CSV table of C-alpha atoms in Angstrom, one decimal:
chain,number,residue,atom,x,y,z
A,163,MET,CA,48.4,103.1,87.1
A,164,THR,CA,49.0,99.4,86.7
A,165,VAL,CA,51.1,97.2,89.0
A,166,ALA,CA,53.2,94.6,87.3
A,167,LYS,CA,53.7,91.0,88.5
A,168,ARG,CA,56.5,90.7,91.0
A,169,SER,CA,59.7,89.6,89.3
A,170,GLY,CA,61.7,87.4,91.6
A,171,ASP,CA,65.2,88.6,92.2
A,172,LEU,CA,65.3,91.0,89.2
A,173,PRO,CA,66.4,94.6,90.0
A,174,LEU,CA,63.9,97.2,91.2
A,175,TRP,CA,64.3,101.0,91.0
A,176,ARG,CA,62.7,103.5,93.3
A,177,LEU,CA,60.5,106.2,91.7
A,178,GLU,CA,58.8,109.3,93.0
A,179,LEU,CA,55.6,110.0,91.2
A,180,THR,CA,55.8,113.8,91.5
A,181,ARG,CA,58.2,116.0,93.3
A,182,GLY,CA,57.3,115.8,97.0
A,183,GLY,CA,54.9,112.9,96.2
A,184,LYS,CA,54.8,109.2,97.1
A,185,TRP,CA,57.5,106.7,96.3
A,186,GLY,CA,57.2,103.2,94.9
A,187,TYR,CA,59.4,100.8,92.9
A,188,ILE,CA,59.4,99.9,89.2
A,189,ASP,CA,60.8,97.0,87.2
A,190,ARG,CA,62.9,97.3,84.0
A,191,THR,CA,59.9,98.0,81.9
A,192,GLY,CA,58.9,101.0,84.0
A,193,GLU,CA,55.8,99.3,85.5
A,194,PHE,CA,55.2,99.6,89.3
A,195,VAL,CA,56.0,96.4,91.1
A,196,ILE,CA,55.5,98.0,94.5
A,197,PRO,CA,52.8,100.8,94.4
A,198,PRO,CA,53.8,104.3,95.3
A,199,HIS,CA,52.5,104.8,98.9
A,200,PHE,CA,55.7,105.6,100.9
A,201,ASN,CA,56.5,109.1,101.9
A,202,CYS,CA,60.2,108.4,101.3
A,203,ALA,CA,62.1,105.3,100.3
A,204,PHE,CA,65.7,104.1,99.7
A,205,ASP,CA,67.1,101.9,97.0
A,206,PHE,CA,67.2,98.2,97.7
A,207,THR,CA,70.5,97.0,99.1
A,208,GLU,CA,71.1,93.4,100.2
A,209,GLY,CA,67.5,92.6,99.5
A,210,LEU,CA,65.9,95.2,101.8
A,211,ALA,CA,65.0,98.9,101.4
A,212,GLY,CA,64.4,101.6,104.0
A,213,ALA,CA,60.9,103.1,103.7
A,214,ILE,CA,58.8,105.4,105.8
A,215,SER,CA,55.2,104.9,106.9
A,216,GLY,CA,54.9,107.2,109.9
A,217,LYS,CA,58.3,106.0,111.0
A,218,TRP,CA,61.1,104.2,109.2
A,219,GLY,CA,61.3,100.5,108.7
A,220,PHE,CA,62.5,98.1,106.0
A,221,ILE,CA,60.5,96.4,103.2
A,222,ASP,CA,61.3,93.4,101.2
A,223,ARG,CA,60.8,93.0,97.4
A,224,THR,CA,57.1,92.4,97.9
A,225,GLY,CA,56.7,95.8,99.4
A,226,GLU,CA,55.8,94.4,102.9
A,227,PHE,CA,57.5,95.6,106.0
A,228,VAL,CA,59.7,92.8,107.3
A,229,ILE,CA,61.3,95.1,109.9
A,230,PRO,CA,58.4,97.2,111.3
A,231,PRO,CA,58.4,101.0,111.1
A,232,GLN,CA,59.8,102.1,114.5
A,233,PHE,CA,62.9,104.2,113.8
A,234,ARG,CA,63.4,107.9,113.6
A,235,ARG,CA,66.1,107.5,110.9
A,236,VAL,CA,67.8,104.7,109.1
A,237,ARG,CA,70.6,104.1,106.6
A,238,PRO,CA,70.8,101.4,103.9
A,239,PHE,CA,72.1,97.9,104.6
A,240,ALA,CA,75.8,97.4,103.9
A,241,GLU,CA,77.9,94.3,104.9
A,242,GLY,CA,74.8,92.8,106.5
A,243,LEU,CA,74.1,95.7,108.9
A,244,ALA,CA,71.9,98.9,108.8
A,245,PRO,CA,72.5,101.9,111.1
A,246,VAL,CA,69.2,103.0,112.7
A,247,CYS,CA,68.2,105.6,115.2
A,248,LEU,CA,65.7,104.8,117.9
A,249,GLU,CA,64.0,107.8,119.5
A,250,GLY,CA,65.5,108.5,122.9
A,251,TYR,CA,68.3,106.0,122.6
A,252,GLY,CA,70.5,107.1,119.7
A,253,TRP,CA,72.1,105.2,116.9
A,254,GLY,CA,72.8,101.5,116.7
A,255,ALA,CA,72.9,98.8,114.0
A,256,ILE,CA,70.5,95.9,113.2
A,257,ASP,CA,70.8,92.8,111.0
A,258,ARG,CA,68.4,91.7,108.3
A,259,THR,CA,66.1,90.1,110.8
A,260,GLY,CA,65.8,93.4,112.7
A,261,GLN,CA,67.8,92.2,115.7
A,262,TRP,CA,70.2,94.7,117.4
A,263,VAL,CA,73.8,93.8,116.7
A,264,VAL,CA,75.2,97.2,117.8
A,265,PRO,CA,73.0,98.5,120.7
A,266,PRO,CA,71.7,102.1,120.3
A,267,GLN,CA,74.1,104.3,122.1
A,268,PHE,CA,75.9,106.5,119.6
A,269,GLU,CA,75.2,110.1,118.4
A,270,ASN,CA,75.5,108.9,114.8
A,271,ILE,CA,76.6,105.8,112.8
A,272,ASP,CA,77.4,105.8,109.0
A,273,MET,CA,77.2,102.7,106.8
A,274,PHE,CA,79.7,100.0,107.3
A,275,SER,CA,82.6,99.7,104.8
A,276,GLU,CA,85.5,97.3,105.0
A,277,GLY,CA,84.3,96.0,108.4
A,278,LEU,CA,84.2,99.4,110.1
A,279,ALA,CA,81.8,102.3,110.4
A,280,VAL,CA,82.2,105.9,111.4
A,281,ALA,CA,80.5,106.6,114.7
A,282,SER,CA,80.1,109.8,116.8
A,283,PHE,CA,80.4,110.2,120.5
A,284,LYS,CA,80.5,113.5,122.5
A,285,GLY,CA,81.1,115.4,119.3
A,286,LYS,CA,84.1,113.4,118.1
A,287,LYS,CA,84.2,110.7,115.4
A,288,GLY,CA,86.0,107.4,115.4
A,289,TYR,CA,85.4,103.9,114.0
A,290,ILE,CA,83.6,100.9,115.5
A,291,ASP,CA,83.5,97.3,114.4
A,292,ARG,CA,80.5,95.1,113.8
A,293,THR,CA,80.0,94.6,117.5
A,294,GLY,CA,80.0,98.3,118.3
A,295,ARG,CA,83.5,98.1,119.9
A,296,TRP,CA,85.7,101.1,119.3
A,297,VAL,CA,88.6,100.1,117.1
A,298,ILE,CA,89.7,103.7,116.5
A,299,PRO,CA,88.6,105.8,119.4
A,300,PRO,CA,86.6,109.0,118.8
A,301,GLN,CA,89.1,111.8,118.2
A,302,PHE,CA,88.4,113.4,114.8
A,303,GLU,CA,86.4,116.4,113.9
A,304,TRP,CA,85.1,114.5,110.8
A,305,ALA,CA,85.8,111.1,109.3
A,306,TRP,CA,84.9,109.3,106.1
A,307,LYS,CA,84.3,105.6,105.3
A,308,PHE,CA,87.2,103.3,104.5
A,309,SER,CA,88.0,102.8,100.8
A,310,GLU,CA,90.8,100.6,99.6
A,311,GLY,CA,92.2,100.2,103.1
A,312,LEU,CA,92.4,103.9,103.9
A,313,ALA,CA,90.0,106.5,105.4
A,314,LYS,CA,90.2,110.3,105.2
A,315,VAL,CA,90.0,112.1,108.6
A,316,MET,CA,89.8,115.7,109.6
A,317,PHE,CA,91.7,117.0,112.7
A,318,SER,CA,90.4,120.5,112.6
A,319,PHE,CA,87.5,122.6,111.2
A,320,GLU,CA,89.8,125.5,110.6
A,321,SER,CA,89.7,125.5,106.8
A,322,SER,CA,92.7,127.9,106.6
A,323,ARG,CA,95.0,125.4,108.1
A,324,LEU,CA,96.9,123.0,105.8
A,325,ASP,CA,97.4,120.4,108.5
A,326,CYS,CA,93.8,119.4,109.1
A,327,TYR,CA,93.5,116.3,106.9
A,328,GLY,CA,95.2,113.0,106.7
A,329,TRP,CA,94.5,109.3,105.9
A,330,ILE,CA,94.6,106.4,108.4
A,331,ASP,CA,94.6,102.6,108.0
A,332,ARG,CA,92.2,100.2,109.8
A,333,THR,CA,94.3,100.2,112.9
A,334,GLY,CA,94.1,104.0,113.2
A,335,LYS,CA,97.8,104.4,112.1
A,336,LEU,CA,98.4,107.7,110.3
A,337,ILE,CA,99.5,106.6,106.8
A,338,ILE,CA,99.4,109.9,105.0
A,339,PRO,CA,100.1,112.7,107.6
A,340,PRO,CA,98.8,116.2,107.4
A,341,GLY,CA,101.1,119.2,106.9
A,342,SER,CA,101.8,118.9,103.2
A,343,TYR,CA,100.6,121.6,100.8
A,344,PHE,CA,97.4,119.8,99.9
A,345,TYR,CA,94.1,118.8,101.4
A,346,PRO,CA,91.1,116.9,99.9
A,347,ASP,CA,87.8,118.3,98.8
A,348,PHE,CA,85.4,117.9,101.7
A,349,THR,CA,83.0,115.8,99.7
A,350,ARG,CA,85.7,113.8,97.9
A,351,GLY,CA,89.0,112.2,98.6
A,352,ASP,CA,88.2,108.6,99.0
A,353,PHE,CA,90.7,106.3,97.3
A,354,LYS,CA,89.3,104.9,94.1
A,355,GLN,CA,91.3,102.7,91.8
A,356,GLY,CA,94.4,103.6,93.8
A,357,LEU,CA,94.0,107.4,93.5
A,358,ALA,CA,92.5,110.2,95.7
A,359,ILE,CA,91.9,113.7,94.5
A,360,VAL,CA,93.4,116.5,96.5
A,361,GLN,CA,93.8,120.3,96.2
A,362,HIS,CA,97.4,121.5,96.1
A,363,ILE,CA,97.8,124.8,97.9
A,364,LEU,CA,99.9,127.5,96.3
A,365,PRO,CA,100.5,130.0,99.2
A,366,GLN,CA,102.4,132.5,97.2
A,367,VAL,CA,99.4,133.2,95.0
A,368,LYS,CA,96.7,132.1,97.5
A,369,SER,CA,95.3,129.6,95.0
A,370,TRP,CA,95.2,125.9,94.4
A,371,GLU,CA,95.1,123.2,91.8
A,372,TYR,CA,93.8,119.7,91.8
A,373,GLY,CA,95.9,116.6,91.4
A,374,TYR,CA,95.7,112.9,92.5
A,375,ILE,CA,97.9,111.1,95.1
A,376,GLY,CA,98.6,107.5,95.6
A,377,ASP,CA,98.3,105.5,98.9
A,378,ASP,CA,101.8,106.7,99.9
A,379,GLY,CA,100.8,110.4,99.7
A,380,HIS,CA,102.9,111.2,96.7
A,381,PHE,CA,101.4,112.7,93.6
A,382,ARG,CA,100.7,110.2,90.8
A,383,ILE,CA,99.0,113.0,88.7
A,384,GLN,CA,100.6,116.4,89.3
A,385,PRO,CA,98.4,119.3,90.4
A,386,GLN,CA,97.2,121.0,87.2
A,387,PHE,CA,93.4,121.1,87.1
A,388,ASP,CA,91.1,123.8,88.2
A,389,ARG,CA,88.4,121.3,89.3
A,390,GLY,CA,88.3,117.5,89.6
A,391,LYS,CA,86.2,114.5,90.6
A,392,ASP,CA,86.9,110.9,91.6
A,393,PHE,CA,88.0,108.2,89.3
A,394,SER,CA,85.4,105.7,88.1
A,395,GLU,CA,85.8,103.0,85.5
A,396,GLY,CA,89.3,104.3,84.7
A,397,LEU,CA,88.4,107.9,84.0
A,398,ALA,CA,88.0,111.0,86.1
A,399,ALA,CA,86.3,114.3,85.2
A,400,VAL,CA,88.6,117.4,85.4
A,401,ALA,CA,88.0,121.0,84.5
A,402,GLU,CA,89.8,124.1,83.3
A,403,ILE,CA,88.5,127.5,83.9
A,404,LYS,CA,88.9,130.2,81.3
A,405,ILE,CA,88.5,133.9,81.9
A,406,TYR,CA,87.2,136.0,79.0
A,407,PRO,CA,88.9,139.1,77.8
A,408,LEU,CA,86.7,142.2,78.1
A,409,TRP,CA,85.2,142.1,74.6
A,410,ARG,CA,84.1,138.5,75.0
A,411,PHE,CA,82.9,139.2,78.5
A,412,LEU,CA,80.5,141.8,77.1
A,413,ILE,CA,79.3,139.6,74.3
A,414,HIS,CA,78.7,136.8,76.7
A,415,GLY,CA,76.7,139.0,79.0
A,416,LEU,CA,74.5,140.3,76.1
A,417,GLN,CA,73.8,136.7,75.1
A,418,LYS,CA,72.5,135.9,78.5
A,419,LEU,CA,70.5,139.1,78.9
A,420,PHE,CA,68.9,139.5,75.5
A,421,LEU,CA,69.2,136.3,73.6
A,422,LYS,CA,68.4,134.1,76.6
A,423,HIS,CA,71.4,132.0,75.9
A,424,GLN,CA,71.4,129.2,78.5
A,425,THR,CA,74.7,128.5,80.1
A,426,SER,CA,76.0,127.3,83.4
A,427,SER,CA,78.9,129.8,83.3
A,428,SER,CA,79.3,133.1,85.2
A,429,PHE,CA,79.9,136.4,83.4
A,430,GLY,CA,83.5,136.5,82.2
A,431,ILE,CA,84.3,133.0,83.4
A,432,GLU,CA,83.7,129.6,81.8
A,433,THR,CA,84.4,126.1,83.0
A,434,PHE,CA,85.2,123.3,80.6
A,435,TRP,CA,85.1,119.7,81.7
A,436,GLY,CA,86.9,116.7,80.2
A,437,TYR,CA,88.2,113.3,81.4
A,438,ILE,CA,91.7,112.0,82.2
A,439,ASP,CA,93.0,108.4,82.5
A,440,PRO,CA,95.1,107.2,85.5
A,441,THR,CA,98.3,108.5,83.9
A,442,GLY,CA,96.9,112.0,83.8
A,443,HIS,CA,96.5,111.9,80.0
A,444,LEU,CA,93.5,113.9,78.7
A,445,ALA,CA,91.4,111.1,77.3
A,446,ILE,CA,88.3,113.2,76.5
A,447,ALA,CA,88.9,116.9,75.7
A,448,HIS,CA,87.6,119.8,77.8
A,449,GLN,CA,84.3,120.6,76.2
A,450,PHE,CA,81.4,120.2,78.7
A,451,ASP,CA,79.8,122.6,81.1
A,452,ASP,CA,79.7,119.9,83.7
A,453,ALA,CA,80.5,116.2,83.9
A,454,LYS,CA,79.7,113.2,86.2
A,455,GLU,CA,81.4,109.9,86.9
A,456,PHE,CA,81.2,107.0,84.5
A,457,SER,CA,78.9,104.1,85.4
A,458,GLU,CA,78.3,101.0,83.2
A,459,GLY,CA,80.3,102.6,80.4
A,460,LEU,CA,78.4,105.9,80.2
A,461,ALA,CA,78.7,109.3,81.9
A,462,ALA,CA,76.2,112.2,82.2
A,463,VAL,CA,77.6,115.5,80.7
A,464,LYS,CA,76.0,118.9,80.5
A,465,GLN,CA,75.9,121.5,77.7
A,466,GLY,CA,74.1,124.7,78.5
A,467,SER,CA,71.2,123.8,80.7
A,468,LYS,CA,70.7,120.2,79.5
A,469,TRP,CA,72.3,116.8,80.3
A,470,GLY,CA,73.0,113.9,78.0
A,471,TYR,CA,75.4,110.9,78.0
A,472,ILE,CA,78.7,110.1,76.4
A,473,ASP,CA,80.6,106.8,76.1
A,474,ARG,CA,84.2,106.3,77.0
A,475,THR,CA,85.4,107.7,73.7
A,476,GLY,CA,83.6,111.0,74.4
A,477,LYS,CA,81.0,110.3,71.8
A,478,LEU,CA,77.5,111.7,72.6
A,479,VAL,CA,75.3,108.6,72.6
A,480,ILE,CA,72.2,110.1,74.4
A,481,PRO,CA,71.4,113.7,73.3
A,482,TYR,CA,71.2,116.6,75.6
A,483,GLN,CA,67.6,116.8,76.8
A,484,PHE,CA,67.4,116.3,80.5
A,485,ASP,CA,67.2,118.8,83.3
A,486,ASP,CA,69.4,116.5,85.4
A,487,ALA,CA,70.8,113.0,85.1
A,488,GLY,CA,72.3,110.3,87.3
A,489,GLY,CA,74.4,107.3,86.8
A,490,PHE,CA,73.4,103.9,85.3
A,491,ARG,CA,72.6,101.0,87.6
A,492,ASN,CA,71.6,97.6,86.2
A,493,GLY,CA,70.9,99.2,82.8
A,494,LEU,CA,68.8,102.1,83.8
A,495,ALA,CA,69.6,105.7,84.9
A,496,VAL,CA,67.5,108.2,86.7
A,497,VAL,CA,66.9,111.5,84.9
A,498,TRP,CA,64.7,114.6,85.6
A,499,LEU,CA,62.6,116.2,82.9
A,500,HIS,CA,60.1,119.0,83.4
A,501,ASP,CA,60.4,118.6,87.1
A,502,ARG,CA,59.5,114.9,87.0
A,503,MET,CA,61.6,111.9,87.8
A,504,HIS,CA,62.1,109.3,85.1
A,505,TYR,CA,64.3,106.3,84.2
A,506,ILE,CA,66.0,105.8,80.8
A,507,ASP,CA,67.7,102.8,79.3
A,508,ARG,CA,71.1,102.9,77.5
A,509,THR,CA,69.5,104.0,74.3
A,510,GLY,CA,68.0,107.1,76.0
A,511,HIS,CA,64.4,105.6,75.8
A,512,ILE,CA,62.3,106.8,78.8
A,513,VAL,CA,60.8,103.6,80.3
A,514,THR,CA,58.6,105.3,82.9
A,515,LEU,CA,55.5,106.2,81.0
A,516,ARG,CA,52.9,107.5,83.4
A,517,ASP,CA,49.3,108.7,83.1
């Protein structure tokens, strides 16, 4: 293994040598700039990266700890602050010099976004500012970061209730109240490009469809999809589910059992993913077994058991060959092949060649 000369302010990417192995950082050519000797490590944000050597600390681009390992847990820097947990004291937040800005006193703190961070106290969640002062007191069962001026909050863990979610502004005012026949996916629902995905409940058939609301709570794209994901770069992945007739169900099952036909579908049911634009128009036809968000003009899509990449027209530009695939960042994307982590460029070339 060679270590490349350090490259100033050029991007670095974290890389795990083998699954469960050590982490280091590579440059655009795939050469290690920071040797893999960390048990775990985060991506660089705002010039620093969380890394663990016994305990968590933060390294600079030379690989040296500039904030010594001392924390039980950390989160990446955002807006100049990093949430950290000090054993026996709880969560607080430090600046890039390692000085406490928010004293450790909370049960949890998420990354700052739009000047506020979700914090937990006595089992409830609220929002603190950069000094640790409660701006929105802890009152929610769950809460998400602010995005485009709004944050999704949960009032109850009772998933059968339709009045458990809403969106608030930075003062805590309820902008989109609960009680309508929709609620957001637990892992999605941030506003992105003016739209948030929600599930529209159909009580009469005990089913739901996905649509997209605007910041006034009204539907911009009517509920019509069986699955959906957030908008990114002007497109959102949506899916339709098809149920096979009996004869096709039997053929499909035989393919899986005897022909070893690889598919992500269940017997008798198949999910097809495509992409819509902000008007709800189907821009890329339903044809993929799975699909991820666009980043830097490309999106990872799945056919059978393998992932490749398409462009914004739906053209396959990197063939299906990877066991899993992530989004592009600064011209490279993380992929997994034969249980090993790699990076590819926009042509699909694997830049991480290891001994």
